[in-house]
Amino acid sequence: MMFPAKHLSISVNCTTEEVYEFASNAENLPKWAAGLSNNTITKVGDEWETDSPIGKVRVRFVHKNNFGVMDHDIIFPSGEINHNPFRVLKNDMGSEVVFTLYRLPRMSDNDYQRDIDFIQSDLKKLKLILEK
């Protein structure tokens, strides 16, 4: 089975290295990713715990790399895991930041649109912070 996927992206007038360094740092999530982390994020072993808009979740990030990959898994209290592909791509002197959102079977139309809206808002906030 394959889930429907939506690629959400934004252009950022910063190098891929600058974007990756900021966006891949979990401690920065409360500054820009309200769709994932409301206020605080705490490292617990190899994962991070945060209060998201849907409650407390754990987040597991891919290891640092030179390819701009910032994939992460969201682990819900139920044990369910959502994989989130997230990349920064070189675009001449700037960057494209791309988040892939899968529509999971449990998601209603409203849930899916809510997640799209959160991600678009988060990407705009990331751009604003990085371009200052």
mmCIF file with all atom_site columns, N, CA, C and O in Angstrom, residues 4-42:
data_model
loop_
_atom_site.group_PDB
_atom_site.id
_atom_site.type_symbol
_atom_site.label_atom_id
_atom_site.label_alt_id
_atom_site.label_comp_id
_atom_site.label_asym_id
_atom_site.label_entity_id
_atom_site.label_seq_id
_atom_site.pdbx_PDB_ins_code
_atom_site.Cartn_x
_atom_site.Cartn_y
_atom_site.Cartn_z
_atom_site.occupancy
_atom_site.B_iso_or_equiv
_atom_site.pdbx_formal_charge
_atom_site.auth_seq_id
_atom_site.auth_comp_id
_atom_site.auth_asym_id
_atom_site.auth_atom_id
_atom_site.pdbx_PDB_model_num
ATOM 1   N N  . PRO A 1 4  ? -1.010 8.586  -0.210 1.00 0.00 ? 4  PRO A N  1
ATOM 2   C CA . PRO A 1 4  ? -0.892 9.811  -1.010 1.00 0.00 ? 4  PRO A CA 1
ATOM 3   C C  . PRO A 1 4  ? 0.135  10.731 -0.339 1.00 0.00 ? 4  PRO A C  1
ATOM 4   O O  . PRO A 1 4  ? 0.232  10.782 0.883  1.00 0.00 ? 4  PRO A O  1
ATOM 5   N N  . ALA A 1 5  ? 0.913  11.445 -1.145 1.00 0.00 ? 5  ALA A N  1
ATOM 6   C CA . ALA A 1 5  ? 1.972  12.308 -0.615 1.00 0.00 ? 5  ALA A CA 1
ATOM 7   C C  . ALA A 1 5  ? 1.829  13.710 -1.181 1.00 0.00 ? 5  ALA A C  1
ATOM 8   O O  . ALA A 1 5  ? 1.478  13.888 -2.345 1.00 0.00 ? 5  ALA A O  1
ATOM 9   N N  . LYS A 1 6  ? 2.126  14.686 -0.354 1.00 0.00 ? 6  LYS A N  1
ATOM 10  C CA . LYS A 1 6  ? 2.145  16.085 -0.775 1.00 0.00 ? 6  LYS A CA 1
ATOM 11  C C  . LYS A 1 6  ? 3.503  16.654 -0.391 1.00 0.00 ? 6  LYS A C  1
ATOM 12  O O  . LYS A 1 6  ? 3.933  16.536 0.753  1.00 0.00 ? 6  LYS A O  1
ATOM 13  N N  . HIS A 1 7  ? 4.180  17.263 -1.377 1.00 0.00 ? 7  HIS A N  1
ATOM 14  C CA . HIS A 1 7  ? 5.473  17.882 -1.141 1.00 0.00 ? 7  HIS A CA 1
ATOM 15  C C  . HIS A 1 7  ? 5.258  19.378 -0.929 1.00 0.00 ? 7  HIS A C  1
ATOM 16  O O  . HIS A 1 7  ? 4.766  20.063 -1.816 1.00 0.00 ? 7  HIS A O  1
ATOM 17  N N  . LEU A 1 8  ? 5.624  19.852 0.247  1.00 0.00 ? 8  LEU A N  1
ATOM 18  C CA . LEU A 1 8  ? 5.479  21.252 0.605  1.00 0.00 ? 8  LEU A CA 1
ATOM 19  C C  . LEU A 1 8  ? 6.871  21.859 0.646  1.00 0.00 ? 8  LEU A C  1
ATOM 20  O O  . LEU A 1 8  ? 7.776  21.288 1.270  1.00 0.00 ? 8  LEU A O  1
ATOM 21  N N  . SER A 1 9  ? 7.052  22.991 -0.029 1.00 0.00 ? 9  SER A N  1
ATOM 22  C CA . SER A 1 9  ? 8.402  23.542 -0.097 1.00 0.00 ? 9  SER A CA 1
ATOM 23  C C  . SER A 1 9  ? 8.385  25.057 -0.019 1.00 0.00 ? 9  SER A C  1
ATOM 24  O O  . SER A 1 9  ? 7.350  25.700 -0.215 1.00 0.00 ? 9  SER A O  1
ATOM 25  N N  . ILE A 1 10 ? 9.584  25.583 0.254  1.00 0.00 ? 10 ILE A N  1
ATOM 26  C CA . ILE A 1 10 ? 9.770  27.026 0.290  1.00 0.00 ? 10 ILE A CA 1
ATOM 27  C C  . ILE A 1 10 ? 11.212 27.323 -0.109 1.00 0.00 ? 10 ILE A C  1
ATOM 28  O O  . ILE A 1 10 ? 12.120 26.546 0.204  1.00 0.00 ? 10 ILE A O  1
ATOM 29  N N  . SER A 1 11 ? 11.405 28.411 -0.813 1.00 0.00 ? 11 SER A N  1
ATOM 30  C CA . SER A 1 11 ? 12.744 28.867 -1.169 1.00 0.00 ? 11 SER A CA 1
ATOM 31  C C  . SER A 1 11 ? 13.275 29.741 -0.039 1.00 0.00 ? 11 SER A C  1
ATOM 32  O O  . SER A 1 11 ? 12.548 30.574 0.496  1.00 0.00 ? 11 SER A O  1
ATOM 33  N N  . VAL A 1 12 ? 14.542 29.541 0.304  1.00 0.00 ? 12 VAL A N  1
ATOM 34  C CA . VAL A 1 12 ? 15.173 30.313 1.376  1.00 0.00 ? 12 VAL A CA 1
ATOM 35  C C  . VAL A 1 12 ? 16.468 30.893 0.823  1.00 0.00 ? 12 VAL A C  1
ATOM 36  O O  . VAL A 1 12 ? 17.298 30.163 0.274  1.00 0.00 ? 12 VAL A O  1
ATOM 37  N N  . ASN A 1 13 ? 16.634 32.185 0.981  1.00 0.00 ? 13 ASN A N  1
ATOM 38  C CA . ASN A 1 13 ? 17.808 32.876 0.469  1.00 0.00 ? 13 ASN A CA 1
ATOM 39  C C  . ASN A 1 13 ? 18.971 32.759 1.459  1.00 0.00 ? 13 ASN A C  1
ATOM 40  O O  . ASN A 1 13 ? 19.454 33.743 2.008  1.00 0.00 ? 13 ASN A O  1
ATOM 41  N N  . CYS A 1 14 ? 19.380 31.523 1.704  1.00 0.00 ? 14 CYS A N  1
ATOM 42  C CA . CYS A 1 14 ? 20.513 31.181 2.556  1.00 0.00 ? 14 CYS A CA 1
ATOM 43  C C  . CYS A 1 14 ? 21.144 29.929 1.966  1.00 0.00 ? 14 CYS A C  1
ATOM 44  O O  . CYS A 1 14 ? 20.482 29.172 1.265  1.00 0.00 ? 14 CYS A O  1
ATOM 45  N N  . THR A 1 15 ? 22.397 29.694 2.308  1.00 0.00 ? 15 THR A N  1
ATOM 46  C CA . THR A 1 15 ? 23.056 28.493 1.812  1.00 0.00 ? 15 THR A CA 1
ATOM 47  C C  . THR A 1 15 ? 22.425 27.245 2.419  1.00 0.00 ? 15 THR A C  1
ATOM 48  O O  . THR A 1 15 ? 21.806 27.304 3.493  1.00 0.00 ? 15 THR A O  1
ATOM 49  N N  . THR A 1 16 ? 22.602 26.127 1.746  1.00 0.00 ? 16 THR A N  1
ATOM 50  C CA . THR A 1 16 ? 22.079 24.870 2.286  1.00 0.00 ? 16 THR A CA 1
ATOM 51  C C  . THR A 1 16 ? 22.735 24.546 3.622  1.00 0.00 ? 16 THR A C  1
ATOM 52  O O  . THR A 1 16 ? 22.082 23.996 4.517  1.00 0.00 ? 16 THR A O  1
ATOM 53  N N  . GLU A 1 17 ? 23.985 24.917 3.776  1.00 0.00 ? 17 GLU A N  1
ATOM 54  C CA . GLU A 1 17 ? 24.676 24.668 5.041  1.00 0.00 ? 17 GLU A CA 1
ATOM 55  C C  . GLU A 1 17 ? 24.027 25.453 6.182  1.00 0.00 ? 17 GLU A C  1
ATOM 56  O O  . GLU A 1 17 ? 23.840 24.918 7.286  1.00 0.00 ? 17 GLU A O  1
ATOM 57  N N  . GLU A 1 18 ? 23.683 26.714 5.938  1.00 0.00 ? 18 GLU A N  1
ATOM 58  C CA . GLU A 1 18 ? 23.034 27.533 6.969  1.00 0.00 ? 18 GLU A CA 1
ATOM 59  C C  . GLU A 1 18 ? 21.663 26.968 7.332  1.00 0.00 ? 18 GLU A C  1
ATOM 60  O O  . GLU A 1 18 ? 21.310 26.873 8.512  1.00 0.00 ? 18 GLU A O  1
ATOM 61  N N  . VAL A 1 19 ? 20.897 26.608 6.314  1.00 0.00 ? 19 VAL A N  1
ATOM 62  C CA . VAL A 1 19 ? 19.558 26.062 6.558  1.00 0.00 ? 19 VAL A CA 1
ATOM 63  C C  . VAL A 1 19 ? 19.661 24.748 7.316  1.00 0.00 ? 19 VAL A C  1
ATOM 64  O O  . VAL A 1 19 ? 18.976 24.537 8.325  1.00 0.00 ? 19 VAL A O  1
ATOM 65  N N  . TYR A 1 20 ? 20.520 23.870 6.840  1.00 0.00 ? 20 TYR A N  1
ATOM 66  C CA . TYR A 1 20 ? 20.661 22.554 7.474  1.00 0.00 ? 20 TYR A CA 1
ATOM 67  C C  . TYR A 1 20 ? 21.101 22.689 8.930  1.00 0.00 ? 20 TYR A C  1
ATOM 68  O O  . TYR A 1 20 ? 20.544 22.032 9.821  1.00 0.00 ? 20 TYR A O  1
ATOM 69  N N  . GLU A 1 21 ? 22.089 23.526 9.173  1.00 0.00 ? 21 GLU A N  1
ATOM 70  C CA . GLU A 1 21 ? 22.614 23.688 10.540 1.00 0.00 ? 21 GLU A CA 1
ATOM 71  C C  . GLU A 1 21 ? 21.511 24.127 11.508 1.00 0.00 ? 21 GLU A C  1
ATOM 72  O O  . GLU A 1 21 ? 21.408 23.619 12.626 1.00 0.00 ? 21 GLU A O  1
ATOM 73  N N  . PHE A 1 22 ? 20.667 25.055 11.093 1.00 0.00 ? 22 PHE A N  1
ATOM 74  C CA . PHE A 1 22 ? 19.601 25.550 11.957 1.00 0.00 ? 22 PHE A CA 1
ATOM 75  C C  . PHE A 1 22 ? 18.433 24.558 12.040 1.00 0.00 ? 22 PHE A C  1
ATOM 76  O O  . PHE A 1 22 ? 17.981 24.200 13.126 1.00 0.00 ? 22 PHE A O  1
ATOM 77  N N  . ALA A 1 23 ? 17.943 24.122 10.887 1.00 0.00 ? 23 ALA A N  1
ATOM 78  C CA . ALA A 1 23 ? 16.724 23.307 10.860 1.00 0.00 ? 23 ALA A CA 1
ATOM 79  C C  . ALA A 1 23 ? 16.940 21.890 11.383 1.00 0.00 ? 23 ALA A C  1
ATOM 80  O O  . ALA A 1 23 ? 15.995 21.272 11.881 1.00 0.00 ? 23 ALA A O  1
ATOM 81  N N  . SER A 1 24 ? 18.150 21.367 11.284 1.00 0.00 ? 24 SER A N  1
ATOM 82  C CA . SER A 1 24 ? 18.399 20.004 11.760 1.00 0.00 ? 24 SER A CA 1
ATOM 83  C C  . SER A 1 24 ? 18.690 19.961 13.259 1.00 0.00 ? 24 SER A C  1
ATOM 84  O O  . SER A 1 24 ? 18.777 18.880 13.838 1.00 0.00 ? 24 SER A O  1
ATOM 85  N N  . ASN A 1 25 ? 18.815 21.105 13.890 1.00 0.00 ? 25 ASN A N  1
ATOM 86  C CA . ASN A 1 25 ? 19.080 21.175 15.325 1.00 0.00 ? 25 ASN A CA 1
ATOM 87  C C  . ASN A 1 25 ? 17.737 21.117 16.065 1.00 0.00 ? 25 ASN A C  1
ATOM 88  O O  . ASN A 1 25 ? 16.970 22.080 16.067 1.00 0.00 ? 25 ASN A O  1
ATOM 89  N N  . ALA A 1 26 ? 17.477 19.991 16.697 1.00 0.00 ? 26 ALA A N  1
ATOM 90  C CA . ALA A 1 26 ? 16.193 19.795 17.384 1.00 0.00 ? 26 ALA A CA 1
ATOM 91  C C  . ALA A 1 26 ? 15.900 20.879 18.412 1.00 0.00 ? 26 ALA A C  1
ATOM 92  O O  . ALA A 1 26 ? 14.739 21.234 18.629 1.00 0.00 ? 26 ALA A O  1
ATOM 93  N N  . GLU A 1 27 ? 16.932 21.423 19.035 1.00 0.00 ? 27 GLU A N  1
ATOM 94  C CA . GLU A 1 27 ? 16.721 22.455 20.040 1.00 0.00 ? 27 GLU A CA 1
ATOM 95  C C  . GLU A 1 27 ? 16.107 23.720 19.449 1.00 0.00 ? 27 GLU A C  1
ATOM 96  O O  . GLU A 1 27 ? 15.543 24.531 20.178 1.00 0.00 ? 27 GLU A O  1
ATOM 97  N N  . ASN A 1 28 ? 16.204 23.901 18.135 1.00 0.00 ? 28 ASN A N  1
ATOM 98  C CA . ASN A 1 28 ? 15.615 25.071 17.475 1.00 0.00 ? 28 ASN A CA 1
ATOM 99  C C  . ASN A 1 28 ? 14.146 24.884 17.109 1.00 0.00 ? 28 ASN A C  1
ATOM 100 O O  . ASN A 1 28 ? 13.476 25.846 16.727 1.00 0.00 ? 28 ASN A O  1
ATOM 101 N N  . LEU A 1 29 ? 13.623 23.675 17.197 1.00 0.00 ? 29 LEU A N  1
ATOM 102 C CA . LEU A 1 29 ? 12.246 23.423 16.764 1.00 0.00 ? 29 LEU A CA 1
ATOM 103 C C  . LEU A 1 29 ? 11.212 24.350 17.404 1.00 0.00 ? 29 LEU A C  1
ATOM 104 O O  . LEU A 1 29 ? 10.336 24.863 16.697 1.00 0.00 ? 29 LEU A O  1
ATOM 105 N N  . PRO A 1 30 ? 11.266 24.604 18.715 1.00 0.00 ? 30 PRO A N  1
ATOM 106 C CA . PRO A 1 30 ? 10.254 25.498 19.286 1.00 0.00 ? 30 PRO A CA 1
ATOM 107 C C  . PRO A 1 30 ? 10.280 26.913 18.699 1.00 0.00 ? 30 PRO A C  1
ATOM 108 O O  . PRO A 1 30 ? 9.287  27.629 18.772 1.00 0.00 ? 30 PRO A O  1
ATOM 109 N N  . LYS A 1 31 ? 11.398 27.304 18.086 1.00 0.00 ? 31 LYS A N  1
ATOM 110 C CA . LYS A 1 31 ? 11.504 28.636 17.484 1.00 0.00 ? 31 LYS A CA 1
ATOM 111 C C  . LYS A 1 31 ? 10.738 28.751 16.171 1.00 0.00 ? 31 LYS A C  1
ATOM 112 O O  . LYS A 1 31 ? 10.350 29.847 15.780 1.00 0.00 ? 31 LYS A O  1
ATOM 113 N N  . TRP A 1 32 ? 10.534 27.623 15.481 1.00 0.00 ? 32 TRP A N  1
ATOM 114 C CA . TRP A 1 32 ? 9.943  27.723 14.141 1.00 0.00 ? 32 TRP A CA 1
ATOM 115 C C  . TRP A 1 32 ? 8.934  26.635 13.790 1.00 0.00 ? 32 TRP A C  1
ATOM 116 O O  . TRP A 1 32 ? 8.133  26.816 12.882 1.00 0.00 ? 32 TRP A O  1
ATOM 117 N N  . ALA A 1 33 ? 8.927  25.524 14.489 1.00 0.00 ? 33 ALA A N  1
ATOM 118 C CA . ALA A 1 33 ? 8.085  24.388 14.090 1.00 0.00 ? 33 ALA A CA 1
ATOM 119 C C  . ALA A 1 33 ? 6.929  24.173 15.060 1.00 0.00 ? 33 ALA A C  1
ATOM 120 O O  . ALA A 1 33 ? 6.870  23.161 15.753 1.00 0.00 ? 33 ALA A O  1
ATOM 121 N N  . ALA A 1 34 ? 6.002  25.125 15.105 1.00 0.00 ? 34 ALA A N  1
ATOM 122 C CA . ALA A 1 34 ? 4.861  25.034 16.019 1.00 0.00 ? 34 ALA A CA 1
ATOM 123 C C  . ALA A 1 34 ? 3.995  23.814 15.731 1.00 0.00 ? 34 ALA A C  1
ATOM 124 O O  . ALA A 1 34 ? 3.301  23.320 16.618 1.00 0.00 ? 34 ALA A O  1
ATOM 125 N N  . GLY A 1 35 ? 4.043  23.309 14.503 1.00 0.00 ? 35 GLY A N  1
ATOM 126 C CA . GLY A 1 35 ? 3.279  22.109 14.157 1.00 0.00 ? 35 GLY A CA 1
ATOM 127 C C  . GLY A 1 35 ? 3.820  20.858 14.815 1.00 0.00 ? 35 GLY A C  1
ATOM 128 O O  . GLY A 1 35 ? 3.149  19.836 14.863 1.00 0.00 ? 35 GLY A O  1
ATOM 129 N N  . LEU A 1 36 ? 5.043  20.937 15.339 1.00 0.00 ? 36 LEU A N  1
ATOM 130 C CA . LEU A 1 36 ? 5.658  19.790 16.003 1.00 0.00 ? 36 LEU A CA 1
ATOM 131 C C  . LEU A 1 36 ? 5.964  20.064 17.467 1.00 0.00 ? 36 LEU A C  1
ATOM 132 O O  . LEU A 1 36 ? 5.774  19.216 18.319 1.00 0.00 ? 36 LEU A O  1
ATOM 133 N N  . SER A 1 37 ? 6.446  21.252 17.768 1.00 0.00 ? 37 SER A N  1
ATOM 134 C CA . SER A 1 37 ? 6.922  21.543 19.118 1.00 0.00 ? 37 SER A CA 1
ATOM 135 C C  . SER A 1 37 ? 6.392  22.889 19.590 1.00 0.00 ? 37 SER A C  1
ATOM 136 O O  . SER A 1 37 ? 6.776  23.925 19.061 1.00 0.00 ? 37 SER A O  1
ATOM 137 N N  . ASN A 1 38 ? 5.527  22.862 20.594 1.00 0.00 ? 38 ASN A N  1
ATOM 138 C CA . ASN A 1 38 ? 4.916  24.096 21.084 1.00 0.00 ? 38 ASN A CA 1
ATOM 139 C C  . ASN A 1 38 ? 5.899  25.010 21.804 1.00 0.00 ? 38 ASN A C  1
ATOM 140 O O  . ASN A 1 38 ? 6.069  26.162 21.452 1.00 0.00 ? 38 ASN A O  1
ATOM 141 N N  . ASN A 1 39 ? 6.537  24.520 22.850 1.00 0.00 ? 39 ASN A N  1
ATOM 142 C CA . ASN A 1 39 ? 7.370  25.394 23.676 1.00 0.00 ? 39 ASN A CA 1
ATOM 143 C C  . ASN A 1 39 ? 8.732  24.821 24.006 1.00 0.00 ? 39 ASN A C  1
ATOM 144 O O  . ASN A 1 39 ? 9.720  25.520 23.959 1.00 0.00 ? 39 ASN A O  1
ATOM 145 N N  . THR A 1 40 ? 8.767  23.571 24.386 1.00 0.00 ? 40 THR A N  1
ATOM 146 C CA . THR A 1 40 ? 10.025 22.997 24.839 1.00 0.00 ? 40 THR A CA 1
ATOM 147 C C  . THR A 1 40 ? 10.274 21.664 24.149 1.00 0.00 ? 40 THR A C  1
ATOM 148 O O  . THR A 1 40 ? 9.343  20.997 23.696 1.00 0.00 ? 40 THR A O  1
ATOM 149 N N  . ILE A 1 41 ? 11.542 21.313 24.123 1.00 0.00 ? 41 ILE A N  1
ATOM 150 C CA . ILE A 1 41 ? 11.944 20.009 23.601 1.00 0.00 ? 41 ILE A CA 1
ATOM 151 C C  . ILE A 1 41 ? 13.099 19.534 24.466 1.00 0.00 ? 41 ILE A C  1
ATOM 152 O O  . ILE A 1 41 ? 13.983 20.319 24.825 1.00 0.00 ? 41 ILE A O  1
ATOM 153 N N  . THR A 1 42 ? 13.058 18.274 24.853 1.00 0.00 ? 42 THR A N  1
ATOM 154 C CA . THR A 1 42 ? 14.043 17.719 25.772 1.00 0.00 ? 42 THR A CA 1
ATOM 155 C C  . THR A 1 42 ? 14.638 16.445 25.186 1.00 0.00 ? 42 THR A C  1
ATOM 156 O O  . THR A 1 42 ? 13.897 15.573 24.728 1.00 0.00 ? 42 THR A O  1
#
